[in-house]
PDB file of C-alpha atoms in Angstrom:
ATOM      1  CA  MET A   1      -4.610 -23.655 -30.064  1.00 45.00           C
ATOM      2  CA  GLU A   2      -7.311 -21.213 -31.199  1.00 48.00           C
ATOM      3  CA  PHE A   3      -9.467 -19.602 -28.533  1.00 51.00           C
ATOM      4  CA  SER A   4     -13.264 -19.709 -28.435  1.00 56.00           C
ATOM      5  CA  PHE A   5     -15.324 -16.594 -27.837  1.00 61.00           C
ATOM      6  CA  ASP A   6     -18.865 -16.152 -26.568  1.00 74.00           C
ATOM      7  CA  VAL A   7     -20.464 -12.906 -27.708  1.00 77.00           C
ATOM      8  CA  ILE A   8     -22.074 -10.778 -24.996  1.00 76.00           C
ATOM      9  CA  SER A   9     -24.491  -7.958 -25.772  1.00 83.00           C
ATOM     10  CA  ALA A  10     -23.861  -4.409 -24.600  1.00 81.00           C
ATOM     11  CA  GLU A  11     -26.874  -4.633 -22.293  1.00 87.00           C
ATOM     12  CA  GLU A  12     -25.717  -7.891 -20.715  1.00 83.00           C
ATOM     13  CA  TYR A  13     -22.181  -6.527 -20.345  1.00 81.00           C
ATOM     14  CA  THR A  14     -23.521  -3.478 -18.494  1.00 85.00           C
ATOM     15  CA  ARG A  15     -25.694  -5.682 -16.263  1.00 90.00           C
ATOM     16  CA  GLN A  16     -22.844  -8.015 -15.354  1.00 85.00           C
ATOM     17  CA  ARG A  17     -20.399  -5.175 -14.806  1.00 86.00           C
ATOM     18  CA  SER A  18     -22.754  -3.337 -12.460  1.00 92.00           C
ATOM     19  CA  SER A  19     -23.286  -6.576 -10.533  1.00 91.00           C
ATOM     20  CA  TYR A  20     -19.755  -7.970 -10.272  1.00 90.00           C
ATOM     21  CA  GLU A  21     -17.546  -4.862 -10.221  1.00 92.00           C
ATOM     22  CA  PRO A  22     -18.593  -3.868  -6.665  1.00 95.00           C
ATOM     23  CA  LEU A  23     -17.973  -7.457  -5.528  1.00 95.00           C
ATOM     24  CA  THR A  24     -14.449  -7.406  -6.968  1.00 95.00           C
ATOM     25  CA  ASP A  25     -13.759  -4.011  -5.380  1.00 94.00           C
ATOM     26  CA  ALA A  26     -14.900  -5.388  -2.010  1.00 96.00           C
ATOM     27  CA  LEU A  27     -12.587  -8.381  -2.412  1.00 96.00           C
ATOM     28  CA  ARG A  28      -9.673  -6.040  -3.175  1.00 95.00           C
ATOM     29  CA  ARG A  29     -10.415  -4.093  -0.019  1.00 95.00           C
ATOM     30  CA  LEU A  30     -10.599  -7.368   1.925  1.00 96.00           C
ATOM     31  CA  ILE A  31      -7.156  -8.383   0.654  1.00 96.00           C
ATOM     32  CA  ASP A  32      -5.672  -5.034   1.678  1.00 95.00           C
ATOM     33  CA  VAL A  33      -7.174  -4.980   5.179  1.00 96.00           C
ATOM     34  CA  GLY A  34      -6.363  -8.659   5.686  1.00 96.00           C
ATOM     35  CA  ILE A  35      -2.685  -7.908   5.176  1.00 95.00           C
ATOM     36  CA  HIS A  36      -2.550  -5.167   7.809  1.00 94.00           C
ATOM     37  CA  THR A  37      -5.295  -6.057  10.272  1.00 96.00           C
ATOM     38  CA  ALA A  38      -4.307  -6.211  13.943  1.00 97.00           C
ATOM     39  CA  VAL A  39      -7.633  -7.387  15.432  1.00 97.00           C
ATOM     40  CA  ASP A  40      -7.690  -9.986  18.190  1.00 98.00           C
ATOM     41  CA  GLU A  41      -8.165 -13.714  17.700  1.00 97.00           C
ATOM     42  CA  THR A  42     -11.871 -13.601  18.527  1.00 98.00           C
ATOM     43  CA  THR A  43     -12.467 -11.002  15.823  1.00 98.00           C
ATOM     44  CA  VAL A  44     -10.395 -13.032  13.344  1.00 97.00           C
ATOM     45  CA  GLN A  45     -12.598 -16.056  13.988  1.00 98.00           C
ATOM     46  CA  GLU A  46     -15.749 -13.947  13.622  1.00 98.00           C
ATOM     47  CA  ALA A  47     -14.503 -12.568  10.290  1.00 97.00           C
ATOM     48  CA  LEU A  48     -13.573 -16.074   9.146  1.00 97.00           C
ATOM     49  CA  GLY A  49     -17.133 -17.211   9.775  1.00 98.00           C
ATOM     50  CA  HIS A  50     -18.494 -14.400   7.612  1.00 98.00           C
ATOM     51  CA  LEU A  51     -15.996 -15.174   4.855  1.00 97.00           C
ATOM     52  CA  THR A  52     -16.880 -18.853   4.898  1.00 98.00           C
ATOM     53  CA  ALA A  53     -20.577 -17.998   4.604  1.00 98.00           C
ATOM     54  CA  ALA A  54     -19.894 -15.599   1.705  1.00 97.00           C
ATOM     55  CA  THR A  55     -17.794 -18.226  -0.070  1.00 96.00           C
ATOM     56  CA  GLU A  56     -20.584 -20.771   0.234  1.00 97.00           C
ATOM     57  CA  LEU A  57     -23.053 -18.262  -1.218  1.00 96.00           C
ATOM     58  CA  LEU A  58     -20.851 -17.617  -4.256  1.00 94.00           C
ATOM     59  CA  GLU A  59     -20.209 -21.333  -4.734  1.00 94.00           C
ATOM     60  CA  ARG A  60     -23.909 -22.046  -5.267  1.00 94.00           C
ATOM     61  CA  GLU A  61     -23.539 -21.540  -9.011  1.00 90.00           C
ATOM     62  CA  GLN A  62     -20.256 -21.612 -10.921  1.00 85.00           C
ATOM     63  CA  ARG A  63     -19.517 -21.080 -14.606  1.00 77.00           C
ATOM     64  CA  GLU A  64     -18.041 -24.147 -16.277  1.00 73.00           C
ATOM     65  CA  SER A  65     -17.030 -22.459 -19.532  1.00 63.00           C
ATOM     66  CA  THR A  66     -13.515 -21.037 -19.836  1.00 57.00           C
ATOM     67  CA  SER A  67     -14.185 -19.275 -23.141  1.00 54.00           C
ATOM     68  CA  THR A  68     -13.474 -15.544 -23.354  1.00 66.00           C
ATOM     69  CA  LEU A  69     -16.387 -13.157 -23.753  1.00 68.00           C
ATOM     70  CA  ARG A  70     -16.391 -10.727 -26.680  1.00 65.00           C
ATOM     71  CA  HIS A  71     -18.344  -7.471 -26.581  1.00 64.00           C
ATOM     72  CA  ALA A  72     -20.942  -7.508 -29.371  1.00 59.00           C
ATOM     73  CA  ASP A  73     -20.598  -3.780 -30.175  1.00 60.00           C
ATOM     74  CA  THR A  74     -16.846  -3.223 -29.862  1.00 62.00           C
ATOM     75  CA  GLY A  75     -15.642  -6.720 -30.743  1.00 61.00           C
ATOM     76  CA  ARG A  76     -13.090  -6.516 -27.946  1.00 68.00           C
ATOM     77  CA  PRO A  77     -12.502  -9.547 -25.721  1.00 70.00           C
ATOM     78  CA  LEU A  78     -13.510  -9.228 -22.064  1.00 72.00           C
ATOM     79  CA  ALA A  79     -10.842 -11.172 -20.207  1.00 75.00           C
ATOM     80  CA  TRP A  80     -12.493 -10.801 -16.835  1.00 82.00           C
ATOM     81  CA  ALA A  81     -10.170 -13.312 -15.170  1.00 86.00           C
ATOM     82  CA  ASN A  82      -7.002 -11.557 -16.359  1.00 89.00           C
ATOM     83  CA  PRO A  83      -4.598 -10.774 -13.449  1.00 92.00           C
ATOM     84  CA  ALA A  84      -3.764  -7.345 -14.903  1.00 93.00           C
ATOM     85  CA  VAL A  85      -7.115  -6.037 -16.181  1.00 91.00           C
ATOM     86  CA  GLY A  86      -9.743  -8.585 -15.102  1.00 89.00           C
ATOM     87  CA  LEU A  87     -12.944  -6.969 -13.905  1.00 88.00           C
ATOM     88  CA  ARG A  88     -13.765 -10.076 -11.862  1.00 90.00           C
ATOM     89  CA  ASN A  89     -10.242 -10.778 -10.633  1.00 93.00           C
ATOM     90  CA  ALA A  90      -9.521  -9.141  -7.276  1.00 95.00           C
ATOM     91  CA  ILE A  91      -5.747  -9.513  -7.696  1.00 94.00           C
ATOM     92  CA  ALA A  92      -5.847  -7.239 -10.765  1.00 95.00           C
ATOM     93  CA  PRO A  93      -5.211  -3.521  -9.910  1.00 92.00           C
ATOM     94  CA  PRO A  94      -7.063  -3.288 -12.426  1.00 82.00           C
ATOM     95  CA  MET A  95      -5.440  -1.457 -15.300  1.00 90.00           C
ATOM     96  CA  VAL A  96      -7.956   0.543 -17.332  1.00 90.00           C
ATOM     97  CA  ILE A  97      -6.055   1.001 -20.571  1.00 93.00           C
ATOM     98  CA  GLU A  98      -6.475   4.134 -22.662  1.00 94.00           C
ATOM     99  CA  HIS A  99      -5.633   4.103 -26.379  1.00 93.00           C
ATOM    100  CA  GLU A 100      -4.255   7.093 -28.281  1.00 94.00           C
ATOM    101  CA  ALA A 101      -4.736   7.942 -31.958  1.00 93.00           C
ATOM    102  CA  ASP A 102      -1.055   7.192 -32.675  1.00 94.00           C
ATOM    103  CA  GLY A 103      -1.526   3.600 -31.487  1.00 92.00           C
ATOM    104  CA  SER A 104       0.199   4.005 -28.121  1.00 96.00           C
ATOM    105  CA  CYS A 105      -1.589   3.204 -24.872  1.00 96.00           C
ATOM    106  CA  TRP A 106      -1.307   3.977 -21.174  1.00 98.00           C
ATOM    107  CA  SER A 107      -2.933   3.332 -17.830  1.00 97.00           C
ATOM    108  CA  GLU A 108      -2.840   5.033 -14.438  1.00 98.00           C
ATOM    109  CA  PHE A 109      -3.763   3.035 -11.343  1.00 96.00           C
ATOM    110  CA  THR A 110      -2.775   2.449  -7.724  1.00 96.00           C
ATOM    111  CA  LEU A 111      -0.740  -0.458  -6.360  1.00 97.00           C
ATOM    112  CA  GLY A 112      -1.444  -1.083  -2.689  1.00 95.00           C
ATOM    113  CA  PRO A 113      -0.351  -3.600  -0.030  1.00 95.00           C
ATOM    114  CA  ALA A 114      -1.257  -6.673  -2.124  1.00 96.00           C
ATOM    115  CA  TYR A 115       1.579  -5.855  -4.549  1.00 97.00           C
ATOM    116  CA  GLU A 116       4.343  -5.212  -2.028  1.00 97.00           C
ATOM    117  CA  GLY A 117       7.757  -6.845  -2.260  1.00 96.00           C
ATOM    118  CA  PRO A 118      10.323  -5.030  -0.107  1.00 96.00           C
ATOM    119  CA  PRO A 119       8.530  -2.857   2.472  1.00 95.00           C
ATOM    120  CA  GLY A 120       7.006   0.155   0.722  1.00 96.00           C
ATOM    121  CA  TRP A 121       7.977  -1.011  -2.768  1.00 98.00           C
ATOM    122  CA  VAL A 122       6.188  -2.883  -5.557  1.00 98.00           C
ATOM    123  CA  HIS A 123       7.319  -6.495  -6.102  1.00 98.00           C
ATOM    124  CA  GLY A 124       9.462  -6.706  -9.235  1.00 97.00           C
ATOM    125  CA  GLY A 125       7.402  -9.582 -10.614  1.00 97.00           C
ATOM    126  CA  ILE A 126       4.282  -7.414 -10.486  1.00 97.00           C
ATOM    127  CA  CYS A 127       6.068  -4.729 -12.499  1.00 98.00           C
ATOM    128  CA  ALA A 128       6.980  -7.324 -15.125  1.00 97.00           C
ATOM    129  CA  LEU A 129       3.401  -8.648 -15.247  1.00 97.00           C
ATOM    130  CA  LEU A 130       1.929  -5.198 -15.817  1.00 97.00           C
ATOM    131  CA  LEU A 131       4.429  -4.299 -18.518  1.00 98.00           C
ATOM    132  CA  ASP A 132       3.997  -7.640 -20.259  1.00 97.00           C
ATOM    133  CA  HIS A 133       0.273  -7.008 -20.419  1.00 95.00           C
ATOM    134  CA  ILE A 134       0.372  -3.435 -21.674  1.00 97.00           C
ATOM    135  CA  LEU A 135       3.033  -4.279 -24.272  1.00 97.00           C
ATOM    136  CA  GLY A 136       0.829  -7.133 -25.454  1.00 95.00           C
ATOM    137  CA  GLU A 137      -2.137  -4.775 -25.572  1.00 93.00           C
ATOM    138  CA  VAL A 138      -0.354  -2.278 -27.814  1.00 95.00           C
ATOM    139  CA  ALA A 139       1.214  -4.981 -29.997  1.00 94.00           C
ATOM    140  CA  SER A 140      -2.189  -6.578 -30.625  1.00 89.00           C
ATOM    141  CA  GLU A 141      -3.822  -3.236 -31.466  1.00 81.00           C
ATOM    142  CA  GLY A 142      -6.009  -3.240 -28.407  1.00 75.00           C
ATOM    143  CA  LEU A 143      -6.401  -7.034 -28.290  1.00 73.00           C
ATOM    144  CA  SER A 144      -8.012  -6.970 -31.745  1.00 72.00           C
ATOM    145  CA  LEU A 145      -5.265  -9.185 -33.203  1.00 78.00           C
ATOM    146  CA  PRO A 146      -3.931 -12.483 -31.815  1.00 81.00           C
ATOM    147  CA  LYS A 147      -0.394 -11.681 -30.662  1.00 88.00           C
ATOM    148  CA  PHE A 148       1.428 -13.547 -27.902  1.00 90.00           C
ATOM    149  CA  THR A 149       4.631 -12.795 -26.008  1.00 93.00           C
ATOM    150  CA  GLY A 150       7.639 -14.349 -27.713  1.00 94.00           C
ATOM    151  CA  THR A 151      10.312 -12.695 -25.602  1.00 97.00           C
ATOM    152  CA  ILE A 152      10.287  -9.837 -23.131  1.00 97.00           C
ATOM    153  CA  SER A 153      13.200  -8.052 -21.502  1.00 98.00           C
ATOM    154  CA  VAL A 154      12.688  -6.024 -18.341  1.00 98.00           C
ATOM    155  CA  LYS A 155      15.208  -3.516 -16.979  1.00 98.00           C
ATOM    156  CA  TYR A 156      14.751  -2.277 -13.417  1.00 98.00           C
ATOM    157  CA  LEU A 157      16.152   1.239 -13.071  1.00 98.00           C
ATOM    158  CA  ARG A 158      15.147   1.573  -9.410  1.00 97.00           C
ATOM    159  CA  GLY A 159      12.404   0.540  -7.036  1.00 97.00           C
ATOM    160  CA  THR A 160       8.768   1.440  -7.708  1.00 98.00           C
ATOM    161  CA  HIS A 161       6.953   3.058  -4.792  1.00 97.00           C
ATOM    162  CA  LEU A 162       3.628   1.596  -3.715  1.00 97.00           C
ATOM    163  CA  GLY A 163       0.852   4.002  -4.650  1.00 97.00           C
ATOM    164  CA  PRO A 164      -0.114   5.720  -7.916  1.00 97.00           C
ATOM    165  CA  VAL A 165       1.769   4.480 -10.991  1.00 98.00           C
ATOM    166  CA  ARG A 166       1.536   4.885 -14.756  1.00 98.00           C
ATOM    167  CA  ALA A 167       2.243   2.237 -17.392  1.00 98.00           C
ATOM    168  CA  GLU A 168       2.658   3.133 -21.057  1.00 98.00           C
ATOM    169  CA  ALA A 169       3.595   1.309 -24.242  1.00 98.00           C
ATOM    170  CA  PHE A 170       4.098   1.830 -27.970  1.00 97.00           C
ATOM    171  CA  VAL A 171       5.013  -0.206 -31.036  1.00 97.00           C
ATOM    172  CA  GLU A 172       8.508   0.323 -32.398  1.00 96.00           C
ATOM    173  CA  ARG A 173       8.043  -1.694 -35.603  1.00 95.00           C
ATOM    174  CA  SER A 174       6.411  -4.744 -37.158  1.00 92.00           C
ATOM    175  CA  GLU A 175       8.126  -7.354 -39.309  1.00 93.00           C
ATOM    176  CA  GLY A 176       5.864 -10.021 -40.754  1.00 91.00           C
ATOM    177  CA  ILE A 177       4.340 -12.040 -37.920  1.00 91.00           C
ATOM    178  CA  LYS A 178       6.419 -10.212 -35.284  1.00 95.00           C
ATOM    179  CA  THR A 179       5.644  -6.928 -33.546  1.00 96.00           C
ATOM    180  CA  TYR A 180       8.279  -5.140 -31.460  1.00 97.00           C
ATOM    181  CA  ALA A 181       6.939  -3.072 -28.544  1.00 97.00           C
ATOM    182  CA  ARG A 182       8.473  -0.988 -25.795  1.00 98.00           C
ATOM    183  CA  GLY A 183       7.052   0.370 -22.560  1.00 98.00           C
ATOM    184  CA  TYR A 184       7.706   1.962 -19.191  1.00 98.00           C
ATOM    185  CA  LEU A 185       6.418   1.978 -15.640  1.00 98.00           C
ATOM    186  CA  ARG A 186       6.528   5.263 -13.724  1.00 98.00           C
ATOM    187  CA  ASP A 187       5.856   6.367 -10.185  1.00 97.00           C
ATOM    188  CA  ALA A 188       5.712   9.942  -8.866  1.00 95.00           C
ATOM    189  CA  ASP A 189       9.499  10.288  -9.232  1.00 96.00           C
ATOM    190  CA  GLY A 190       9.752   9.143 -12.862  1.00 97.00           C
ATOM    191  CA  VAL A 191      10.513   5.976 -14.829  1.00 98.00           C
ATOM    192  CA  THR A 192      11.284   2.933 -12.670  1.00 98.00           C
ATOM    193  CA  VAL A 193      11.135   0.005 -15.113  1.00 98.00           C
ATOM    194  CA  GLU A 194      11.702  -0.314 -18.867  1.00 98.00           C
ATOM    195  CA  ALA A 195      10.556  -3.238 -20.998  1.00 98.00           C
ATOM    196  CA  GLU A 196      10.813  -4.339 -24.605  1.00 98.00           C
ATOM    197  CA  GLY A 197       9.211  -7.386 -26.141  1.00 97.00           C
ATOM    198  CA  VAL A 198       8.565  -9.326 -29.300  1.00 97.00           C
ATOM    199  CA  PHE A 199       4.975 -10.412 -29.883  1.00 95.00           C
ATOM    200  CA  ILE A 200       4.173 -13.121 -32.385  1.00 94.00           C
ATOM    201  CA  MET A 201       1.052 -14.064 -34.307  1.00 89.00           C
ATOM    202  CA  PRO A 202       0.326 -17.770 -33.608  1.00 84.00           C
ATOM    203  CA  ALA A 203       0.291 -20.332 -36.384  1.00 81.00           C
ATOM    204  CA  TRP A 204      -3.490 -20.872 -36.281  1.00 74.00           C
ATOM    205  CA  ALA A 205      -4.068 -17.148 -36.872  1.00 72.00           C
ATOM    206  CA  ARG A 206      -1.621 -17.111 -39.792  1.00 74.00           C
ATOM    207  CA  ASP A 207      -3.370 -20.083 -41.338  1.00 69.00           C
ATOM    208  CA  ALA A 208      -6.755 -18.411 -40.904  1.00 61.00           C
ATOM    209  CA  GLY A 209      -5.519 -15.361 -42.735  1.00 54.00           C
TER     210      GLY A 209
END
């Protein structure tokens, strides 16, 4: 099924980003401190009251549209709900993806308590999510082409430490509607996870072409 896009001007994008980015950052901090807080029950109840009030404030007006925004100047989609890069999704690290002239891309970011599996280590499913996204990003030429994950294979070489990490990806080759991409996740000690995937152009995009 083809996606719908609402175009957003550069000025409106800047306005919304300056408004909602600090809110998302505050929610990320709340998640982290909520995991490790050791306050007493009275303080928990006090915090809960504040959170309930904040939730009610934000519920006053909700968007009904699920269409993806597209930046008017760059043409790139703004998937603000995306769990890997979403500006308005507090569970996203988020990954800010940099693109190189050779077509490869990378991102450096920090994974804190919200992404923990075994104590001190990143959950393996989070590693797979991040690699799936960055491979899809490079396969779709920076999300400028409709390409969706057909298959992805993830190989865990060792655990990934919580803290600063780097994800990177590149295209190995393209064959018709299929693009083959490979990528890695690294922590301070080197590569921890490898991934390779096949990304496919959907039928509606082929028909449109």
